[in-house]
PDB file of C-alpha atoms and ligand atoms in Angstrom:
ATOM      1  CA  MET A   1     -21.025 -59.104-148.402  1.00 90.00           C
ATOM      2  CA  ASN A   2     -21.035 -62.076-150.805  1.00 97.00           C
ATOM      3  CA  ASP A   3     -21.020 -65.750-149.737  1.00 97.00           C
ATOM      4  CA  LYS A   4     -17.340 -66.301-150.545  1.00 98.00           C
ATOM      5  CA  GLN A   5     -16.374 -63.385-148.326  1.00 98.00           C
ATOM      6  CA  LEU A   6     -18.759 -64.484-145.577  1.00 98.00           C
ATOM      7  CA  VAL A   7     -17.349 -68.009-145.400  1.00 98.00           C
ATOM      8  CA  ALA A   8     -13.756 -66.739-145.451  1.00 98.00           C
ATOM      9  CA  LEU A   9     -14.499 -64.396-142.550  1.00 98.00           C
ATOM     10  CA  GLN A  10     -16.021 -67.277-140.589  1.00 98.00           C
ATOM     11  CA  ALA A  11     -12.852 -69.372-141.043  1.00 98.00           C
ATOM     12  CA  ALA A  12     -10.696 -66.406-139.986  1.00 98.00           C
ATOM     13  CA  LYS A  13     -12.408 -66.498-136.571  1.00 98.00           C
ATOM     14  CA  TYR A  14     -10.447 -69.720-135.902  1.00 98.00           C
ATOM     15  CA  VAL A  15      -7.115 -67.905-136.198  1.00 98.00           C
ATOM     16  CA  GLN A  16      -5.460 -67.169-132.871  1.00 98.00           C
ATOM     17  CA  ASP A  17      -2.371 -65.267-131.763  1.00 98.00           C
ATOM     18  CA  GLY A  18       0.875 -67.117-132.387  1.00 98.00           C
ATOM     19  CA  MET A  19      -0.456 -69.410-135.098  1.00 98.00           C
ATOM     20  CA  LEU A  20       1.398 -70.342-138.278  1.00 98.00           C
ATOM     21  CA  VAL A  21      -1.356 -70.105-140.878  1.00 98.00           C
ATOM     22  CA  GLY A  22      -1.369 -71.574-144.403  1.00 98.00           C
ATOM     23  CA  LEU A  23      -2.801 -69.310-147.082  1.00 98.00           C
ATOM     24  CA  GLY A  24      -4.747 -70.885-149.934  1.00 98.00           C
ATOM     25  CA  THR A  25      -5.131 -69.674-153.492  1.00 96.00           C
ATOM     26  CA  GLY A  26      -8.158 -68.274-155.304  1.00 96.00           C
ATOM     27  CA  SER A  27     -10.903 -65.717-154.761  1.00 97.00           C
ATOM     28  CA  THR A  28     -12.282 -67.242-151.539  1.00 98.00           C
ATOM     29  CA  ALA A  29      -8.798 -67.659-150.071  1.00 98.00           C
ATOM     30  CA  ASN A  30      -8.105 -64.032-150.984  1.00 98.00           C
ATOM     31  CA  TYR A  31     -10.949 -62.874-148.738  1.00 98.00           C
ATOM     32  CA  PHE A  32      -9.391 -64.912-145.915  1.00 98.00           C
ATOM     33  CA  ILE A  33      -6.009 -63.221-146.464  1.00 98.00           C
ATOM     34  CA  ASP A  34      -7.703 -59.811-146.454  1.00 98.00           C
ATOM     35  CA  GLU A  35      -9.430 -60.627-143.164  1.00 98.00           C
ATOM     36  CA  LEU A  36      -6.180 -61.796-141.522  1.00 98.00           C
ATOM     37  CA  ALA A  37      -4.582 -58.515-142.541  1.00 98.00           C
ATOM     38  CA  ARG A  38      -7.557 -56.564-141.174  1.00 98.00           C
ATOM     39  CA  ARG A  39      -7.384 -58.401-137.855  1.00 98.00           C
ATOM     40  CA  GLN A  40      -3.634 -57.776-137.673  1.00 98.00           C
ATOM     41  CA  ARG A  41      -4.160 -54.071-138.373  1.00 98.00           C
ATOM     42  CA  GLU A  42      -7.225 -53.437-136.223  1.00 98.00           C
ATOM     43  CA  GLU A  43      -7.032 -56.084-133.488  1.00 98.00           C
ATOM     44  CA  GLY A  44      -3.263 -56.534-133.199  1.00 98.00           C
ATOM     45  CA  LEU A  45      -3.491 -60.221-134.200  1.00 98.00           C
ATOM     46  CA  LYS A  46      -0.036 -61.807-134.276  1.00 98.00           C
ATOM     47  CA  VAL A  47       0.354 -64.561-136.876  1.00 98.00           C
ATOM     48  CA  THR A  48       2.926 -65.859-139.310  1.00 98.00           C
ATOM     49  CA  THR A  49       1.783 -67.115-142.710  1.00 98.00           C
ATOM     50  CA  VAL A  50       2.994 -69.511-145.366  1.00 98.00           C
ATOM     51  CA  ALA A  51       1.564 -69.330-148.873  1.00 98.00           C
ATOM     52  CA  SER A  52       0.436 -72.038-151.291  1.00 97.00           C
ATOM     53  CA  SER A  53       1.293 -69.937-154.348  1.00 96.00           C
ATOM     54  CA  THR A  54       3.317 -66.970-155.529  1.00 95.00           C
ATOM     55  CA  ILE A  55       0.151 -64.942-156.023  1.00 96.00           C
ATOM     56  CA  SER A  56      -0.981 -65.508-152.414  1.00 97.00           C
ATOM     57  CA  ALA A  57       2.533 -64.812-151.120  1.00 98.00           C
ATOM     58  CA  GLN A  58       2.556 -61.506-152.980  1.00 98.00           C
ATOM     59  CA  LYS A  59      -0.872 -60.608-151.644  1.00 98.00           C
ATOM     60  CA  ALA A  60       0.173 -61.419-148.060  1.00 98.00           C
ATOM     61  CA  GLN A  61       3.365 -59.410-148.468  1.00 98.00           C
ATOM     62  CA  SER A  62       1.532 -56.416-149.891  1.00 98.00           C
ATOM     63  CA  LEU A  63      -0.751 -56.479-146.824  1.00 98.00           C
ATOM     64  CA  GLN A  64       2.266 -56.638-144.458  1.00 98.00           C
ATOM     65  CA  LEU A  65       1.451 -60.130-143.169  1.00 98.00           C
ATOM     66  CA  PRO A  66       4.625 -61.872-141.908  1.00 98.00           C
ATOM     67  CA  ILE A  67       5.409 -64.738-144.273  1.00 98.00           C
ATOM     68  CA  VAL A  68       7.830 -67.666-144.187  1.00 98.00           C
ATOM     69  CA  ALA A  69       8.889 -69.966-147.022  1.00 97.00           C
ATOM     70  CA  LEU A  70       7.523 -73.489-147.227  1.00 96.00           C
ATOM     71  CA  GLU A  71      11.009 -75.000-147.053  1.00 96.00           C
ATOM     72  CA  HIS A  72      11.475 -73.534-143.578  1.00 96.00           C
ATOM     73  CA  ILE A  73       8.470 -75.139-141.917  1.00 96.00           C
ATOM     74  CA  SER A  74       7.790 -78.602-140.548  1.00 95.00           C
ATOM     75  CA  GLY A  75       4.099 -78.131-139.800  1.00 97.00           C
ATOM     76  CA  ILE A  76       1.395 -75.475-139.554  1.00 98.00           C
ATOM     77  CA  ASP A  77      -1.482 -74.781-137.189  1.00 98.00           C
ATOM     78  CA  LEU A  78      -4.259 -73.981-139.634  1.00 98.00           C
ATOM     79  CA  TYR A  79      -4.764 -74.065-143.396  1.00 98.00           C
ATOM     80  CA  VAL A  80      -7.702 -72.352-145.061  1.00 98.00           C
ATOM     81  CA  ASP A  81      -8.315 -72.759-148.777  1.00 98.00           C
ATOM     82  CA  GLY A  82     -11.082 -72.904-151.363  1.00 98.00           C
ATOM     83  CA  ALA A  83     -12.086 -75.805-153.597  1.00 98.00           C
ATOM     84  CA  ASP A  84     -13.517 -76.426-157.053  1.00 97.00           C
ATOM     85  CA  GLU A  85     -15.718 -79.328-155.949  1.00 98.00           C
ATOM     86  CA  ILE A  86     -16.761 -80.777-152.581  1.00 98.00           C
ATOM     87  CA  SER A  87     -18.426 -84.195-152.450  1.00 97.00           C
ATOM     88  CA  PRO A  88     -20.681 -85.462-149.630  1.00 97.00           C
ATOM     89  CA  ASP A  89     -17.782 -87.372-147.977  1.00 97.00           C
ATOM     90  CA  LYS A  90     -15.801 -84.070-147.891  1.00 98.00           C
ATOM     91  CA  THR A  91     -13.386 -85.026-150.625  1.00 98.00           C
ATOM     92  CA  LEU A  92     -12.217 -81.914-152.472  1.00 98.00           C
ATOM     93  CA  LEU A  93     -11.217 -81.300-156.042  1.00 97.00           C
ATOM     94  CA  LYS A  94      -8.627 -78.520-156.233  1.00 96.00           C
ATOM     95  CA  GLY A  95      -5.952 -77.145-158.482  1.00 85.00           C
ATOM     96  CA  ARG A  96      -7.802 -75.352-161.258  1.00 83.00           C
ATOM     97  CA  GLY A  97      -4.730 -73.125-161.162  1.00 74.00           C
ATOM     98  CA  SER A  98      -1.300 -74.672-161.039  1.00 79.00           C
ATOM     99  CA  ASP A  99      -0.501 -74.694-157.365  1.00 90.00           C
ATOM    100  CA  LEU A 100      -1.864 -78.013-156.176  1.00 93.00           C
ATOM    101  CA  VAL A 101       1.541 -79.312-155.072  1.00 96.00           C
ATOM    102  CA  LYS A 102       1.937 -76.675-152.370  1.00 97.00           C
ATOM    103  CA  GLU A 103      -1.776 -76.729-151.602  1.00 97.00           C
ATOM    104  CA  LYS A 104      -1.693 -80.440-150.814  1.00 98.00           C
ATOM    105  CA  LEU A 105       1.524 -80.162-148.801  1.00 98.00           C
ATOM    106  CA  LEU A 106      -0.070 -77.483-146.610  1.00 98.00           C
ATOM    107  CA  ALA A 107      -3.344 -79.415-146.325  1.00 98.00           C
ATOM    108  CA  LYS A 108      -1.402 -82.442-145.071  1.00 98.00           C
ATOM    109  CA  ALA A 109       0.916 -80.423-142.795  1.00 98.00           C
ATOM    110  CA  ALA A 110      -1.927 -78.588-141.043  1.00 98.00           C
ATOM    111  CA  GLN A 111      -3.176 -79.432-137.576  1.00 98.00           C
ATOM    112  CA  GLN A 112      -6.498 -78.203-138.915  1.00 98.00           C
ATOM    113  CA  PHE A 113      -7.567 -77.761-142.547  1.00 98.00           C
ATOM    114  CA  ILE A 114     -10.756 -75.817-143.225  1.00 98.00           C
ATOM    115  CA  ALA A 115     -12.071 -75.717-146.788  1.00 98.00           C
ATOM    116  CA  VAL A 116     -14.205 -72.676-147.553  1.00 98.00           C
ATOM    117  CA  ALA A 117     -16.662 -72.385-150.422  1.00 98.00           C
ATOM    118  CA  ASP A 118     -20.045 -71.198-151.530  1.00 97.00           C
ATOM    119  CA  GLU A 119     -22.702 -73.786-152.268  1.00 97.00           C
ATOM    120  CA  SER A 120     -21.952 -73.792-156.014  1.00 97.00           C
ATOM    121  CA  LYS A 121     -19.005 -76.083-155.185  1.00 98.00           C
ATOM    122  CA  LEU A 122     -21.135 -78.904-153.765  1.00 98.00           C
ATOM    123  CA  VAL A 123     -21.285 -81.953-156.056  1.00 98.00           C
ATOM    124  CA  ASP A 124     -22.525 -85.549-155.872  1.00 97.00           C
ATOM    125  CA  TYR A 125     -19.170 -86.974-156.960  1.00 96.00           C
ATOM    126  CA  ILE A 126     -15.663 -85.687-157.679  1.00 96.00           C
ATOM    127  CA  GLY A 127     -15.264 -84.894-161.362  1.00 96.00           C
ATOM    128  CA  GLN A 128     -18.903 -83.909-161.819  1.00 97.00           C
ATOM    129  CA  ASN A 129     -18.215 -80.360-163.015  1.00 97.00           C
ATOM    130  CA  PHE A 130     -14.486 -80.239-163.630  1.00 96.00           C
ATOM    131  CA  VAL A 131     -11.768 -82.405-165.103  1.00 97.00           C
ATOM    132  CA  ILE A 132      -9.218 -83.757-162.650  1.00 97.00           C
ATOM    133  CA  PRO A 133      -5.916 -81.874-162.884  1.00 97.00           C
ATOM    134  CA  ILE A 134      -2.929 -84.194-162.744  1.00 97.00           C
ATOM    135  CA  GLU A 135       0.506 -82.574-162.572  1.00 97.00           C
ATOM    136  CA  VAL A 136       3.098 -84.664-164.410  1.00 98.00           C
ATOM    137  CA  ILE A 137       6.842 -84.519-164.949  1.00 98.00           C
ATOM    138  CA  PRO A 138       7.243 -83.154-168.498  1.00 98.00           C
ATOM    139  CA  PHE A 139       9.486 -85.931-169.826  1.00 98.00           C
ATOM    140  CA  ALA A 140       7.060 -88.574-168.537  1.00 97.00           C
ATOM    141  CA  TRP A 141       3.810 -87.107-169.830  1.00 98.00           C
ATOM    142  CA  GLN A 142       3.195 -89.590-172.638  1.00 98.00           C
ATOM    143  CA  LEU A 143       3.950 -92.644-170.509  1.00 98.00           C
ATOM    144  CA  THR A 144       1.873 -91.262-167.654  1.00 98.00           C
ATOM    145  CA  LYS A 145      -1.019 -90.409-169.974  1.00 98.00           C
ATOM    146  CA  ARG A 146      -0.974 -93.970-171.290  1.00 98.00           C
ATOM    147  CA  SER A 147      -1.035 -95.356-167.710  1.00 98.00           C
ATOM    148  CA  LEU A 148      -3.991 -93.116-166.888  1.00 98.00           C
ATOM    149  CA  GLU A 149      -5.805 -94.176-170.054  1.00 98.00           C
ATOM    150  CA  ALA A 150      -5.337 -97.788-168.959  1.00 97.00           C
ATOM    151  CA  LEU A 151      -7.274 -96.806-165.822  1.00 96.00           C
ATOM    152  CA  GLY A 152     -10.109 -95.541-168.029  1.00 96.00           C
ATOM    153  CA  GLY A 153      -9.053 -91.893-168.079  1.00 97.00           C
ATOM    154  CA  THR A 154      -9.628 -89.620-171.048  1.00 98.00           C
ATOM    155  CA  GLY A 155      -8.119 -86.200-171.560  1.00 98.00           C
ATOM    156  CA  ASP A 156      -5.018 -84.394-172.624  1.00 97.00           C
ATOM    157  CA  LEU A 157      -2.330 -81.917-171.706  1.00 97.00           C
ATOM    158  CA  ARG A 158      -3.716 -78.559-170.618  1.00 96.00           C
ATOM    159  CA  PRO A 159      -2.932 -75.919-173.262  1.00 96.00           C
ATOM    160  CA  ASN A 160      -1.387 -72.598-172.285  1.00 95.00           C
ATOM    161  CA  ALA A 161      -3.437 -69.402-172.336  1.00 93.00           C
ATOM    162  CA  ALA A 162      -2.323 -68.484-175.866  1.00 96.00           C
ATOM    163  CA  LYS A 163      -3.094 -72.063-177.029  1.00 95.00           C
ATOM    164  CA  ASP A 164       0.290 -72.233-178.711  1.00 96.00           C
ATOM    165  CA  GLY A 165       1.934 -74.538-176.190  1.00 96.00           C
ATOM    166  CA  TYR A 166       1.301 -76.344-172.911  1.00 96.00           C
ATOM    167  CA  TRP A 167       0.463 -75.003-169.490  1.00 96.00           C
ATOM    168  CA  ILE A 168       3.462 -74.971-167.157  1.00 96.00           C
ATOM    169  CA  THR A 169       2.855 -75.172-163.416  1.00 95.00           C
ATOM    170  CA  SER A 170       4.696 -73.195-160.718  1.00 91.00           C
ATOM    171  CA  HIS A 171       7.088 -76.138-160.489  1.00 93.00           C
ATOM    172  CA  GLY A 172       7.824 -76.446-164.202  1.00 95.00           C
ATOM    173  CA  ASN A 173       5.534 -79.401-164.847  1.00 97.00           C
ATOM    174  CA  TYR A 174       2.686 -80.155-167.284  1.00 97.00           C
ATOM    175  CA  VAL A 175      -0.947 -80.756-166.337  1.00 97.00           C
ATOM    176  CA  LEU A 176      -3.055 -83.593-167.740  1.00 97.00           C
ATOM    177  CA  ASP A 177      -6.748 -82.695-167.421  1.00 97.00           C
ATOM    178  CA  MET A 178      -8.528 -86.053-167.263  1.00 97.00           C
ATOM    179  CA  LYS A 179     -11.998 -87.474-166.779  1.00 97.00           C
ATOM    180  CA  PHE A 180     -12.632 -90.890-165.230  1.00 97.00           C
ATOM    181  CA  ASP A 181     -15.614 -93.187-164.888  1.00 95.00           C
ATOM    182  CA  PRO A 182     -17.893 -91.522-162.285  1.00 92.00           C
ATOM    183  CA  SER A 183     -18.532 -94.939-160.704  1.00 92.00           C
ATOM    184  CA  LEU A 184     -14.893 -94.950-159.504  1.00 93.00           C
ATOM    185  CA  ASP A 185     -15.071 -93.724-155.894  1.00 93.00           C
ATOM    186  CA  ALA A 186     -12.815 -90.887-154.697  1.00 94.00           C
ATOM    187  CA  LYS A 187     -10.605 -93.114-152.525  1.00 96.00           C
ATOM    188  CA  SER A 188      -9.914 -95.581-155.339  1.00 96.00           C
ATOM    189  CA  LEU A 189      -9.209 -92.810-157.811  1.00 96.00           C
ATOM    190  CA  ASN A 190      -7.004 -91.002-155.285  1.00 97.00           C
ATOM    191  CA  ASP A 191      -4.986 -94.172-154.690  1.00 97.00           C
ATOM    192  CA  LEU A 192      -4.694 -95.016-158.380  1.00 97.00           C
ATOM    193  CA  LEU A 193      -3.490 -91.541-159.314  1.00 98.00           C
ATOM    194  CA  SER A 194      -1.059 -91.330-156.391  1.00 97.00           C
ATOM    195  CA  ASN A 195       0.438 -94.670-157.436  1.00 98.00           C
ATOM    196  CA  THR A 196       0.958 -93.785-161.097  1.00 98.00           C
ATOM    197  CA  PRO A 197       4.614 -93.141-162.015  1.00 98.00           C
ATOM    198  CA  GLY A 198       5.220 -89.672-163.461  1.00 98.00           C
ATOM    199  CA  VAL A 199       2.390 -88.103-161.448  1.00 98.00           C
ATOM    200  CA  VAL A 200       3.816 -85.332-159.264  1.00 97.00           C
ATOM    201  CA  GLU A 201       0.478 -84.534-157.627  1.00 97.00           C
ATOM    202  CA  HIS A 202      -3.215 -84.476-158.459  1.00 97.00           C
ATOM    203  CA  GLY A 203      -6.257 -82.433-157.515  1.00 97.00           C
ATOM    204  CA  ILE A 204      -8.157 -84.979-155.427  1.00 98.00           C
ATOM    205  CA  PHE A 205      -7.876 -84.075-151.736  1.00 98.00           C
ATOM    206  CA  TYR A 206      -9.141 -87.245-150.093  1.00 98.00           C
ATOM    207  CA  SER A 207      -9.543 -87.457-146.317  1.00 98.00           C
ATOM    208  CA  LEU A 208      -7.563 -84.269-145.714  1.00 98.00           C
ATOM    209  CA  VAL A 209     -10.080 -81.712-144.439  1.00 98.00           C
ATOM    210  CA  ASP A 210     -11.156 -81.295-140.841  1.00 98.00           C
ATOM    211  CA  ALA A 211     -14.101 -79.158-141.847  1.00 98.00           C
ATOM    212  CA  VAL A 212     -15.808 -77.678-144.845  1.00 98.00           C
ATOM    213  CA  PHE A 213     -17.546 -74.343-144.353  1.00 98.00           C
ATOM    214  CA  ILE A 214     -20.291 -73.775-146.919  1.00 98.00           C
ATOM    215  CA  ALA A 215     -21.965 -70.409-147.387  1.00 98.00           C
ATOM    216  CA  ALA A 216     -25.390 -70.121-148.935  1.00 96.00           C
ATOM    217  CA  ASN A 217     -27.685 -67.102-149.047  1.00 95.00           C
ATOM    218  CA  GLY A 218     -25.845 -65.253-146.296  1.00 95.00           C
ATOM    219  CA  ASP A 219     -25.488 -68.195-143.871  1.00 97.00           C
ATOM    220  CA  VAL A 220     -22.477 -70.399-143.134  1.00 98.00           C
ATOM    221  CA  ASP A 221     -22.855 -74.123-142.450  1.00 98.00           C
ATOM    222  CA  GLU A 222     -19.805 -75.544-140.607  1.00 98.00           C
ATOM    223  CA  ARG A 223     -19.493 -79.237-141.447  1.00 98.00           C
ATOM    224  CA  TRP A 224     -16.823 -80.830-139.251  1.00 97.00           C
ATOM    225  CA  ALA A 225     -15.408 -84.239-140.148  1.00 89.00           C
TER     226      ALA A 225
HETATM  227  C1  5RP B 301      -6.717 -73.250-156.724  1.00 97.41           C
HETATM  228  C2  5RP B 301      -7.879 -73.799-155.979  1.00 97.41           C
HETATM  229  C3  5RP B 301      -8.930 -72.827-155.551  1.00 97.41           C
HETATM  230  O1  5RP B 301      -9.045 -72.882-154.159  1.00 97.41           O
HETATM  231  C4  5RP B 301     -10.224 -73.190-156.215  1.00 97.41           C
HETATM  232  O2  5RP B 301     -10.051 -73.077-157.621  1.00 97.41           O
HETATM  233  C5  5RP B 301     -11.381 -72.286-155.754  1.00 97.41           C
HETATM  234  O3  5RP B 301     -11.216 -70.990-156.221  1.00 97.41           O
HETATM  235  P1  5RP B 301     -12.231 -69.840-155.879  1.00 97.41           P
HETATM  236  O4  5RP B 301     -12.192 -69.609-154.399  1.00 97.41           O
HETATM  237  O5  5RP B 301     -11.729 -68.657-156.673  1.00 97.41           O
HETATM  238  O6  5RP B 301     -13.618 -70.276-156.333  1.00 97.41           O
HETATM  239  O7  5RP B 301      -7.989 -74.969-155.711  1.00 97.41           O
HETATM  240  O8  5RP B 301      -5.801 -74.275-157.011  1.00 97.41           O
END
């Protein structure tokens, strides 16, 4: 069993009968979905799920997990998702894909949010290994980019896979992939990005997790906030 699977299985132990569980997106989150389905099949676990992306919704459906749409919920019991970076104060960077809008809604709506990752995701500061994805309303992208540049940001619109156009998110928006001065702390950057007109959502998950579970060499370290 690899570390991503191990940490996902550990988080799945926190799922109890009757819970409404948020499903994350990515390879680690996929192991969590698989484990929920196994527990439903083999242990008779009774849960309802809500997905952060179309791909996770399809996976849950194909495994016969009961699923409800985000627009029909007002809160969830538990959300389990991966991350691209995790800093020492448990800020996450997420959204390498294009589903950070739903991911952040579920993170905020959850009674408990557990981030699951292997140790390769640990960083000293947010933005160390990845650019910060910032989802913007298409018609506002130039104005928003200029505002972000005024904050010291550098970067550009994310190209599509064929490199002949721009990446479109699940919600029909563009993504600006930006770098900022590493001396800017996560809270300040989070606040600045959230307050910039034209920004729909961004990949900094500040003060949202209840715990990060980190797997390394076959062991899981549960770090509760
Ligand atoms: C998607 C995410 C993922 O959780 C993040 O990219 C981690 O992915 P993986 O578990 O495949 O390493 O934030 O928006």
